[in-house]
Amino acid sequence: MKIINRADKNLIKKINTNSILKTIRERGPISRADISKIVALNPATVSSNVSDLLDKKIIREVGIGESSGGRKPILLELNSSENYIIGVDMGIKKVTTALVDINGNVINKVILQFSEEKDFDSIGETLKESIYKVVEGYDDNFQKTIGIGMGIHGLVESENGISIYAPAFNWHDINIVDIFQKEFNKTVIIENDTRAMALGEKWFGATKDSKNFILLNIGTGIGAGIYLNGDLYKGNNFGAGEIGHVSMTNEKIKCKCGKYGCFESIASGEGIVNRFESKIKSGRKSSILNKMDISNISSLDIYKEALNGDQLSIEILKETGRYIGTGISMVVNILNPDSIILAGGVSRAREFIYEEIQKTVFEKSMNHNLNNIYIGETSLKQDAGIIGAATLVIRDLFSI
Ligand SMILES: [Zn+2]
């Protein structure tokens, strides 16, 4: 007979609690009896685990369910009024911070721009300010906040809470978790921003049922969150997903990473503006120049002008779609994912880029890898970053 020791017992309890909590999250409101059937555990075990979760206020009892004769069962659901999370999505130019409940609903949101100072002290102060601001007038919610999740630009060593390298700010080895835990006295979990987005998409977005998918974030930078075999893939040195730095052109365009011709240097917001400017310099006309000086044009202006029918703006955006399609075909061929989800500011120019993306992906990928592939937008829209950041903490809660 195998003797089950205390460590085994704890592990078994943890596994049981996890599957019960997962069932309540996915199927709630749900009765103890139905949980028992779904997770294949006896009613007494379910009851004792449920009691623990009720004591910890992670779940709550609600209403009365349908009865199949006899006493009507009480239903269980996640306790969204007792568990809040702060999600911080740190971009390159701004930070978006939100107060989120355990079901991924955004309760309050603030956006702060970074100043010109890019050292950690300055950026860090703005991040802290955004957290204080988002809970202003929400004292009770802040009390019930179980943690702060942060999506950080660049290379992140999540387990030790360290931002290894942030290319846009040129900082190295900052222990972000330490700094923010001391400031707010809450659990803090960090991850690369795009990787956090992919996690949010898995829990609350378009890829709930997906096992292998890529979230491609195209905005001020370009990165990919890779979700493989049911988990985030981080790589040997936490550098997986840096698809923005694959070489895509032989033109000598310098990228932030120090190399030349990167995907990001031509297809990010800045890349779009640069290509537009060089066409203007070579003599092309655009109605945008009747409205503003060439030095002030943003990629959003180019999108708006394309909507007005400006030929050059339309051409530049369609070309962007082809670059993005080429980038996607690389991951389709290498990783054979079931879904590709697009997020970030540039992906919102859908009228001009989507058709080109689809066409290019189908032109450049191996046919076999295209079977049943889904290519679409994040269903979390502009909140993908903050929901993703909050999910870092929610996932941690669910792994009790
Ligand atoms: Zn690069």
CSV table of C-alpha atoms and ligand atoms in Angstrom, one decimal:
chain,number,residue,atom,x,y,z
A,1,MET,CA,0.0,0.0,0.0
A,2,LYS,CA,1.3,3.4,-0.9
A,3,ILE,CA,1.6,5.8,2.1
A,4,ILE,CA,0.3,9.3,1.3
A,5,ASN,CA,2.5,11.8,3.2
A,6,ARG,CA,1.5,15.3,4.2
A,7,ALA,CA,3.2,16.9,1.2
A,8,ASP,CA,1.1,14.6,-1.1
A,9,LYS,CA,-2.0,15.5,0.8
A,10,ASN,CA,-1.4,19.2,0.5
A,11,LEU,CA,-0.7,18.8,-3.2
A,12,ILE,CA,-3.9,16.8,-3.7
A,13,LYS,CA,-5.9,19.5,-1.8
A,14,LYS,CA,-4.4,22.2,-4.0
A,15,ILE,CA,-5.2,20.3,-7.2
A,16,ASN,CA,-8.8,19.8,-6.0
A,17,THR,CA,-9.2,23.4,-4.9
A,18,ASN,CA,-7.9,24.6,-8.3
A,19,SER,CA,-10.3,22.5,-10.3
A,20,ILE,CA,-13.3,23.5,-8.1
A,21,LEU,CA,-12.4,27.2,-8.5
A,22,LYS,CA,-11.9,26.8,-12.2
A,23,THR,CA,-15.3,25.2,-12.5
A,24,ILE,CA,-17.0,28.0,-10.5
A,25,ARG,CA,-15.3,30.6,-12.7
A,26,GLU,CA,-16.2,28.9,-16.0
A,27,ARG,CA,-19.7,27.6,-15.1
A,28,GLY,CA,-20.9,29.7,-12.1
A,29,PRO,CA,-23.4,30.3,-10.7
A,30,ILE,CA,-23.3,26.6,-10.0
A,31,SER,CA,-24.3,24.2,-7.2
A,32,ARG,CA,-22.0,22.1,-5.1
A,33,ALA,CA,-23.7,18.9,-6.6
A,34,ASP,CA,-23.0,20.0,-10.2
A,35,ILE,CA,-19.4,20.9,-9.3
A,36,SER,CA,-19.0,17.4,-7.8
A,37,LYS,CA,-20.2,15.9,-11.1
A,38,ILE,CA,-17.9,18.0,-13.3
A,39,VAL,CA,-14.7,17.6,-11.3
A,40,ALA,CA,-15.5,14.0,-10.3
A,41,LEU,CA,-14.9,14.5,-6.6
A,42,ASN,CA,-17.1,13.2,-3.9
A,43,PRO,CA,-19.6,15.7,-2.4
A,44,ALA,CA,-17.9,15.9,1.0
A,45,THR,CA,-14.6,16.8,-0.6
A,46,VAL,CA,-16.2,19.5,-2.7
A,47,SER,CA,-18.1,20.8,0.4
A,48,SER,CA,-15.0,21.2,2.5
A,49,ASN,CA,-13.0,22.9,-0.3
A,50,VAL,CA,-16.0,25.2,-1.0
A,51,SER,CA,-16.1,26.1,2.8
A,52,ASP,CA,-12.4,27.2,2.6
A,53,LEU,CA,-13.0,29.3,-0.5
A,54,LEU,CA,-16.1,30.9,1.2
A,55,ASP,CA,-14.0,31.7,4.3
A,56,LYS,CA,-11.4,33.3,2.2
A,57,LYS,CA,-14.2,35.3,0.4
A,58,ILE,CA,-12.9,34.2,-3.0
A,59,ILE,CA,-16.4,32.8,-3.8
A,60,ARG,CA,-19.9,33.6,-2.5
A,61,GLU,CA,-23.3,32.0,-2.3
A,62,VAL,CA,-26.0,33.4,-4.5
A,63,GLY,CA,-29.7,32.7,-5.2
A,64,ILE,CA,-31.3,29.4,-5.4
A,65,GLY,CA,-30.8,27.0,-8.4
A,66,GLU,CA,-33.2,24.8,-10.3
A,67,SER,CA,-34.1,21.7,-8.3
A,68,SER,CA,-34.6,18.3,-9.7
A,69,GLY,CA,-36.9,17.5,-6.8
A,70,GLY,CA,-36.1,17.9,-3.1
A,71,ARG,CA,-34.3,20.8,-1.6
A,72,LYS,CA,-33.3,23.6,-4.0
A,73,PRO,CA,-29.5,24.0,-4.1
A,74,ILE,CA,-27.6,27.2,-3.3
A,75,LEU,CA,-25.4,28.4,-6.1
A,76,LEU,CA,-21.8,29.5,-6.0
A,77,GLU,CA,-20.0,32.2,-8.0
A,78,LEU,CA,-16.8,34.2,-7.8
A,79,ASN,CA,-17.0,37.0,-5.1
A,80,SER,CA,-16.5,40.0,-7.3
A,81,SER,CA,-17.4,42.5,-4.6
A,82,GLU,CA,-14.6,41.3,-2.3
A,83,ASN,CA,-11.7,40.9,-4.7
A,84,TYR,CA,-10.2,43.7,-6.8
A,85,ILE,CA,-7.0,44.0,-8.8
A,86,ILE,CA,-5.1,46.9,-10.1
A,87,GLY,CA,-3.9,46.4,-13.7
A,88,VAL,CA,-1.0,48.6,-14.9
A,89,ASP,CA,-0.2,48.6,-18.6
A,90,MET,CA,3.0,50.5,-19.0
A,91,GLY,CA,3.5,51.6,-22.6
A,92,ILE,CA,6.4,53.6,-24.1
A,93,LYS,CA,4.7,57.0,-24.0
A,94,LYS,CA,2.0,56.5,-21.4
A,95,VAL,CA,0.6,54.3,-18.7
A,96,THR,CA,-2.9,53.0,-18.5
A,97,THR,CA,-4.0,51.8,-15.0
A,98,ALA,CA,-7.3,50.3,-14.0
A,99,LEU,CA,-9.2,49.0,-11.1
A,100,VAL,CA,-10.6,45.6,-12.2
A,101,ASP,CA,-12.8,43.1,-10.5
A,102,ILE,CA,-12.2,39.3,-10.3
A,103,ASN,CA,-14.4,38.8,-13.4
A,104,GLY,CA,-12.2,41.1,-15.5
A,105,ASN,CA,-14.7,44.1,-15.4
A,106,VAL,CA,-13.0,47.5,-15.5
A,107,ILE,CA,-14.4,49.7,-12.6
A,108,ASN,CA,-12.1,52.8,-13.0
A,109,LYS,CA,-9.3,53.7,-15.4
A,110,VAL,CA,-6.7,56.5,-15.7
A,111,ILE,CA,-4.2,57.3,-18.4
A,112,LEU,CA,-1.1,59.3,-17.7
A,113,GLN,CA,1.5,60.5,-20.2
A,114,PHE,CA,5.2,60.1,-19.3
A,115,SER,CA,7.4,63.2,-19.2
A,116,GLU,CA,10.4,63.6,-21.4
A,117,GLU,CA,12.6,62.1,-18.5
A,118,LYS,CA,13.0,58.4,-19.3
A,119,ASP,CA,15.0,57.2,-16.2
A,120,PHE,CA,13.3,54.8,-13.9
A,121,ASP,CA,12.8,57.4,-11.1
A,122,SER,CA,10.7,59.6,-13.4
A,123,ILE,CA,8.7,56.7,-15.0
A,124,GLY,CA,8.3,55.0,-11.7
A,125,GLU,CA,6.8,58.1,-10.1
A,126,THR,CA,4.2,58.3,-12.9
A,127,LEU,CA,3.4,54.7,-12.5
A,128,LYS,CA,2.9,55.2,-8.8
A,129,GLU,CA,0.8,58.3,-9.4
A,130,SER,CA,-1.4,56.4,-11.8
A,131,ILE,CA,-2.1,53.7,-9.1
A,132,TYR,CA,-3.0,56.4,-6.5
A,133,LYS,CA,-5.2,58.2,-8.9
A,134,VAL,CA,-7.2,55.1,-10.0
A,135,VAL,CA,-8.2,54.3,-6.5
A,136,GLU,CA,-9.1,57.9,-5.5
A,137,GLY,CA,-12.6,57.7,-4.2
A,138,TYR,CA,-12.4,53.8,-4.2
A,139,ASP,CA,-11.0,53.3,-0.6
A,140,ASP,CA,-13.2,50.3,0.0
A,141,ASN,CA,-12.1,48.7,-3.3
A,142,PHE,CA,-8.5,49.4,-2.6
A,143,GLN,CA,-8.8,47.7,0.8
A,144,LYS,CA,-10.1,44.7,-1.0
A,145,THR,CA,-7.5,44.8,-3.7
A,146,ILE,CA,-5.6,41.5,-3.7
A,147,GLY,CA,-2.7,42.6,-5.8
A,148,ILE,CA,-1.2,44.8,-8.5
A,149,GLY,CA,-0.4,43.3,-11.9
A,150,MET,CA,2.0,45.2,-14.2
A,151,GLY,CA,2.6,44.7,-17.9
A,152,ILE,CA,6.1,46.1,-18.5
A,153,HIS,CA,7.7,47.0,-21.8
A,154,GLY,CA,10.8,45.0,-22.7
A,155,LEU,CA,12.5,41.9,-21.2
A,156,VAL,CA,11.0,40.9,-17.9
A,157,GLU,CA,12.0,38.1,-15.4
A,158,SER,CA,8.6,37.6,-13.9
A,159,GLU,CA,9.6,35.1,-11.2
A,160,ASN,CA,12.1,37.5,-9.5
A,161,GLY,CA,10.0,40.7,-10.3
A,162,ILE,CA,12.8,42.2,-12.4
A,163,SER,CA,12.7,44.4,-15.5
A,164,ILE,CA,15.8,43.1,-17.2
A,165,TYR,CA,16.0,45.6,-20.0
A,166,ALA,CA,13.6,48.2,-21.3
A,167,PRO,CA,14.9,49.3,-24.7
A,168,ALA,CA,12.8,52.4,-25.1
A,169,PHE,CA,14.0,53.7,-21.7
A,170,ASN,CA,17.4,52.1,-21.7
A,171,TRP,CA,17.2,50.9,-18.1
A,172,HIS,CA,18.5,47.5,-16.8
A,173,ASP,CA,17.8,45.2,-13.9
A,174,ILE,CA,15.2,47.2,-12.0
A,175,ASN,CA,13.5,45.3,-9.2
A,176,ILE,CA,10.0,46.6,-9.9
A,177,VAL,CA,8.2,44.2,-7.6
A,178,ASP,CA,10.3,45.2,-4.6
A,179,ILE,CA,9.7,48.9,-5.2
A,180,PHE,CA,5.9,48.7,-5.7
A,181,GLN,CA,5.3,46.2,-2.9
A,182,LYS,CA,7.0,48.5,-0.5
A,183,GLU,CA,5.0,51.5,-1.8
A,184,PHE,CA,1.5,49.9,-1.7
A,185,ASN,CA,1.9,46.9,0.6
A,186,LYS,CA,0.1,44.6,-1.8
A,187,THR,CA,1.2,41.6,-3.8
A,188,VAL,CA,2.8,42.8,-7.1
A,189,ILE,CA,3.3,40.6,-10.2
A,190,ILE,CA,5.0,41.8,-13.4
A,191,GLU,CA,5.3,40.3,-16.8
A,192,ASN,CA,6.3,41.6,-20.3
A,193,ASP,CA,3.3,43.7,-21.5
A,194,THR,CA,2.4,41.7,-24.6
A,195,ARG,CA,2.8,38.4,-22.8
A,196,ALA,CA,0.3,39.7,-20.1
A,197,MET,CA,-2.1,40.7,-22.9
A,198,ALA,CA,-2.0,37.1,-24.2
A,199,LEU,CA,-2.8,35.8,-20.8
A,200,GLY,CA,-5.7,38.2,-20.5
A,201,GLU,CA,-7.0,37.1,-23.9
A,202,LYS,CA,-6.8,33.5,-22.7
A,203,TRP,CA,-8.8,34.1,-19.5
A,204,PHE,CA,-11.3,36.8,-20.6
A,205,GLY,CA,-11.0,37.3,-24.4
A,206,ALA,CA,-11.1,35.7,-27.8
A,207,THR,CA,-8.9,32.7,-27.1
A,208,LYS,CA,-10.6,31.0,-24.1
A,209,ASP,CA,-10.7,27.7,-25.8
A,210,SER,CA,-7.4,28.0,-27.7
A,211,LYS,CA,-4.3,25.9,-26.8
A,212,ASN,CA,-1.7,27.4,-29.1
A,213,PHE,CA,-2.1,31.0,-30.1
A,214,ILE,CA,-0.1,34.2,-30.7
A,215,LEU,CA,-1.1,37.7,-29.7
A,216,LEU,CA,0.6,40.2,-31.9
A,217,ASN,CA,0.8,43.7,-30.4
A,218,ILE,CA,1.4,46.4,-33.0
A,219,GLY,CA,1.6,49.9,-31.6
A,220,THR,CA,4.5,52.1,-30.7
A,221,GLY,CA,6.5,48.8,-30.8
A,222,ILE,CA,5.8,45.3,-32.1
A,223,GLY,CA,5.9,42.2,-29.9
A,224,ALA,CA,4.2,38.8,-29.6
A,225,GLY,CA,2.8,37.0,-26.7
A,226,ILE,CA,3.2,33.2,-27.3
A,227,TYR,CA,0.8,30.8,-25.6
A,228,LEU,CA,1.8,27.2,-26.3
A,229,ASN,CA,0.5,23.9,-24.9
A,230,GLY,CA,-1.6,25.8,-22.3
A,231,ASP,CA,1.0,28.2,-21.0
A,232,LEU,CA,2.9,31.3,-21.8
A,233,TYR,CA,6.2,30.6,-23.6
A,234,LYS,CA,9.0,32.8,-22.3
A,235,GLY,CA,12.1,31.5,-23.9
A,236,ASN,CA,15.6,30.7,-22.6
A,237,ASN,CA,16.3,34.3,-21.4
A,238,PHE,CA,12.8,35.7,-21.3
A,239,GLY,CA,13.2,37.0,-24.8
A,240,ALA,CA,10.6,34.9,-26.7
A,241,GLY,CA,8.2,36.9,-28.8
A,242,GLU,CA,10.5,39.6,-29.9
A,243,ILE,CA,9.2,39.3,-33.4
A,244,GLY,CA,9.4,43.1,-33.9
A,245,HIS,CA,13.1,42.6,-34.4
A,246,VAL,CA,13.1,40.0,-37.2
A,247,SER,CA,14.7,41.5,-40.3
A,248,MET,CA,12.1,42.6,-42.8
A,249,THR,CA,13.8,44.9,-45.2
A,250,ASN,CA,17.3,45.5,-46.6
A,251,GLU,CA,16.9,49.2,-46.3
A,252,LYS,CA,19.3,50.7,-43.7
A,253,ILE,CA,16.6,51.8,-41.3
A,254,LYS,CA,18.0,51.8,-37.7
A,255,CYS,CA,15.8,50.2,-35.1
A,256,LYS,CA,15.7,50.9,-31.3
A,257,CYS,CA,17.4,47.6,-30.7
A,258,GLY,CA,20.5,48.8,-32.6
A,259,LYS,CA,20.1,46.6,-35.6
A,260,TYR,CA,18.8,47.5,-39.1
A,261,GLY,CA,15.6,46.8,-41.1
A,262,CYS,CA,13.6,45.3,-38.3
A,263,PHE,CA,9.8,44.6,-38.7
A,264,GLU,CA,9.2,47.1,-35.9
A,265,SER,CA,11.2,49.9,-37.6
A,266,ILE,CA,8.8,49.8,-40.6
A,267,ALA,CA,5.4,48.6,-39.4
A,268,SER,CA,5.0,50.2,-35.9
A,269,GLY,CA,3.3,53.6,-35.5
A,270,GLU,CA,6.7,55.3,-35.9
A,271,GLY,CA,7.6,53.1,-38.9
A,272,ILE,CA,4.4,54.1,-40.6
A,273,VAL,CA,5.1,57.8,-40.1
A,274,ASN,CA,8.7,57.4,-41.4
A,275,ARG,CA,7.6,55.6,-44.6
A,276,PHE,CA,5.0,58.3,-45.1
A,277,GLU,CA,7.5,61.1,-44.7
A,278,SER,CA,10.0,59.5,-47.1
A,279,LYS,CA,7.3,59.3,-49.8
A,280,ILE,CA,6.5,63.0,-49.3
A,281,LYS,CA,10.2,63.8,-49.6
A,282,SER,CA,10.4,61.9,-52.8
A,283,GLY,CA,7.6,64.1,-54.2
A,284,ARG,CA,4.3,62.3,-53.5
A,285,LYS,CA,1.3,64.5,-52.5
A,286,SER,CA,-1.1,64.1,-49.6
A,287,SER,CA,-4.1,66.1,-48.4
A,288,ILE,CA,-2.7,65.7,-44.9
A,289,LEU,CA,-0.2,68.5,-45.7
A,290,ASN,CA,-3.1,71.0,-46.0
A,291,LYS,CA,-3.8,70.4,-42.4
A,292,MET,CA,-0.5,70.1,-40.6
A,293,ASP,CA,3.2,70.3,-40.8
A,294,ILE,CA,5.0,67.2,-41.9
A,295,SER,CA,7.0,67.1,-38.6
A,296,ASN,CA,3.8,66.8,-36.6
A,297,ILE,CA,2.1,63.9,-38.3
A,298,SER,CA,1.3,60.8,-36.3
A,299,SER,CA,0.2,57.3,-37.5
A,300,LEU,CA,-3.3,58.1,-36.2
A,301,ASP,CA,-3.4,61.2,-38.5
A,302,ILE,CA,-2.4,59.0,-41.4
A,303,TYR,CA,-5.2,56.6,-40.6
A,304,LYS,CA,-7.8,59.5,-40.3
A,305,GLU,CA,-6.6,60.9,-43.7
A,306,ALA,CA,-6.9,57.4,-45.2
A,307,LEU,CA,-10.5,57.4,-44.0
A,308,ASN,CA,-10.9,60.7,-45.9
A,309,GLY,CA,-9.7,59.0,-49.1
A,310,ASP,CA,-6.1,60.2,-49.2
A,311,GLN,CA,-4.4,57.9,-51.7
A,312,LEU,CA,-0.9,58.0,-50.1
A,313,SER,CA,-2.2,57.3,-46.6
A,314,ILE,CA,-4.2,54.4,-47.9
A,315,GLU,CA,-1.2,53.0,-49.8
A,316,ILE,CA,1.1,53.3,-46.7
A,317,LEU,CA,-1.5,51.5,-44.5
A,318,LYS,CA,-2.0,48.7,-47.1
A,319,GLU,CA,1.7,48.2,-47.3
A,320,THR,CA,1.8,48.0,-43.5
A,321,GLY,CA,-0.8,45.2,-43.7
A,322,ARG,CA,1.5,43.3,-46.0
A,323,TYR,CA,4.5,43.7,-43.6
A,324,ILE,CA,2.3,42.5,-40.8
A,325,GLY,CA,1.1,39.6,-42.9
A,326,THR,CA,4.7,38.6,-43.6
A,327,GLY,CA,5.5,38.7,-39.8
A,328,ILE,CA,2.5,36.5,-39.1
A,329,SER,CA,3.4,34.0,-41.8
A,330,MET,CA,6.7,33.5,-40.0
A,331,VAL,CA,5.0,32.5,-36.7
A,332,VAL,CA,2.4,30.4,-38.6
A,333,ASN,CA,5.2,28.4,-40.3
A,334,ILE,CA,7.3,28.1,-37.1
A,335,LEU,CA,4.7,27.5,-34.4
A,336,ASN,CA,1.6,26.3,-36.3
A,337,PRO,CA,-0.8,28.2,-33.9
A,338,ASP,CA,-4.6,27.8,-34.0
A,339,SER,CA,-5.2,31.5,-33.6
A,340,ILE,CA,-3.5,34.9,-34.3
A,341,ILE,CA,-4.9,37.8,-32.3
A,342,LEU,CA,-4.1,41.3,-33.2
A,343,ALA,CA,-3.9,44.1,-30.6
A,344,GLY,CA,-2.4,47.6,-30.3
A,345,GLY,CA,-3.0,50.9,-32.0
A,346,VAL,CA,-1.9,50.0,-35.5
A,347,SER,CA,-4.2,47.0,-35.5
A,348,ARG,CA,-7.2,49.4,-35.3
A,349,ALA,CA,-6.7,50.6,-38.8
A,350,ARG,CA,-8.6,47.5,-39.8
A,351,GLU,CA,-10.3,48.9,-42.9
A,352,PHE,CA,-6.9,49.2,-44.6
A,353,ILE,CA,-4.7,46.5,-43.2
A,354,TYR,CA,-6.9,43.4,-42.6
A,355,GLU,CA,-7.4,42.3,-46.2
A,356,GLU,CA,-3.7,42.7,-47.0
A,357,ILE,CA,-2.8,40.8,-43.8
A,358,GLN,CA,-5.1,37.9,-44.8
A,359,LYS,CA,-3.9,37.8,-48.4
A,360,THR,CA,-0.2,37.9,-47.4
A,361,VAL,CA,-0.5,35.3,-44.7
A,362,PHE,CA,-2.1,32.9,-47.2
A,363,GLU,CA,0.4,33.7,-49.8
A,364,LYS,CA,3.5,33.2,-47.6
A,365,SER,CA,2.5,30.4,-45.2
A,366,MET,CA,2.6,26.6,-45.7
A,367,ASN,CA,-0.9,25.5,-46.7
A,368,HIS,CA,-1.0,22.7,-44.1
A,369,ASN,CA,-0.4,25.2,-41.3
A,370,LEU,CA,-3.3,27.4,-42.5
A,371,ASN,CA,-6.0,24.7,-41.9
A,372,ASN,CA,-8.5,26.0,-39.4
A,373,ILE,CA,-6.4,29.0,-38.5
A,374,TYR,CA,-8.3,32.0,-37.0
A,375,ILE,CA,-6.9,35.5,-37.5
A,376,GLY,CA,-8.8,38.3,-35.7
A,377,GLU,CA,-8.8,41.2,-33.3
A,378,THR,CA,-8.5,41.2,-29.5
A,379,SER,CA,-12.0,41.1,-28.1
A,380,LEU,CA,-10.7,43.1,-25.1
A,381,LYS,CA,-10.1,46.1,-27.5
A,382,GLN,CA,-8.2,49.0,-25.8
A,383,ASP,CA,-8.5,47.3,-22.4
A,384,ALA,CA,-6.3,44.3,-23.5
A,385,GLY,CA,-3.3,45.7,-21.7
A,386,ILE,CA,-4.9,46.5,-18.4
A,387,ILE,CA,-7.0,43.3,-18.3
A,388,GLY,CA,-3.9,41.3,-19.1
A,389,ALA,CA,-1.9,42.9,-16.3
A,390,ALA,CA,-4.8,42.3,-13.9
A,391,THR,CA,-5.0,38.6,-15.0
A,392,LEU,CA,-1.4,38.1,-13.7
A,393,VAL,CA,-2.8,38.5,-10.2
A,394,ILE,CA,-6.1,36.6,-10.9
A,395,ARG,CA,-4.1,33.6,-12.2
A,396,ASP,CA,-2.0,33.7,-9.1
A,397,LEU,CA,-5.2,33.7,-6.9
A,398,PHE,CA,-6.4,30.7,-8.9
A,399,SER,CA,-3.3,28.7,-8.3
A,400,ILE,CA,-3.8,28.5,-4.5
B,1,ZN,ZN,15.0,45.9,-33.9
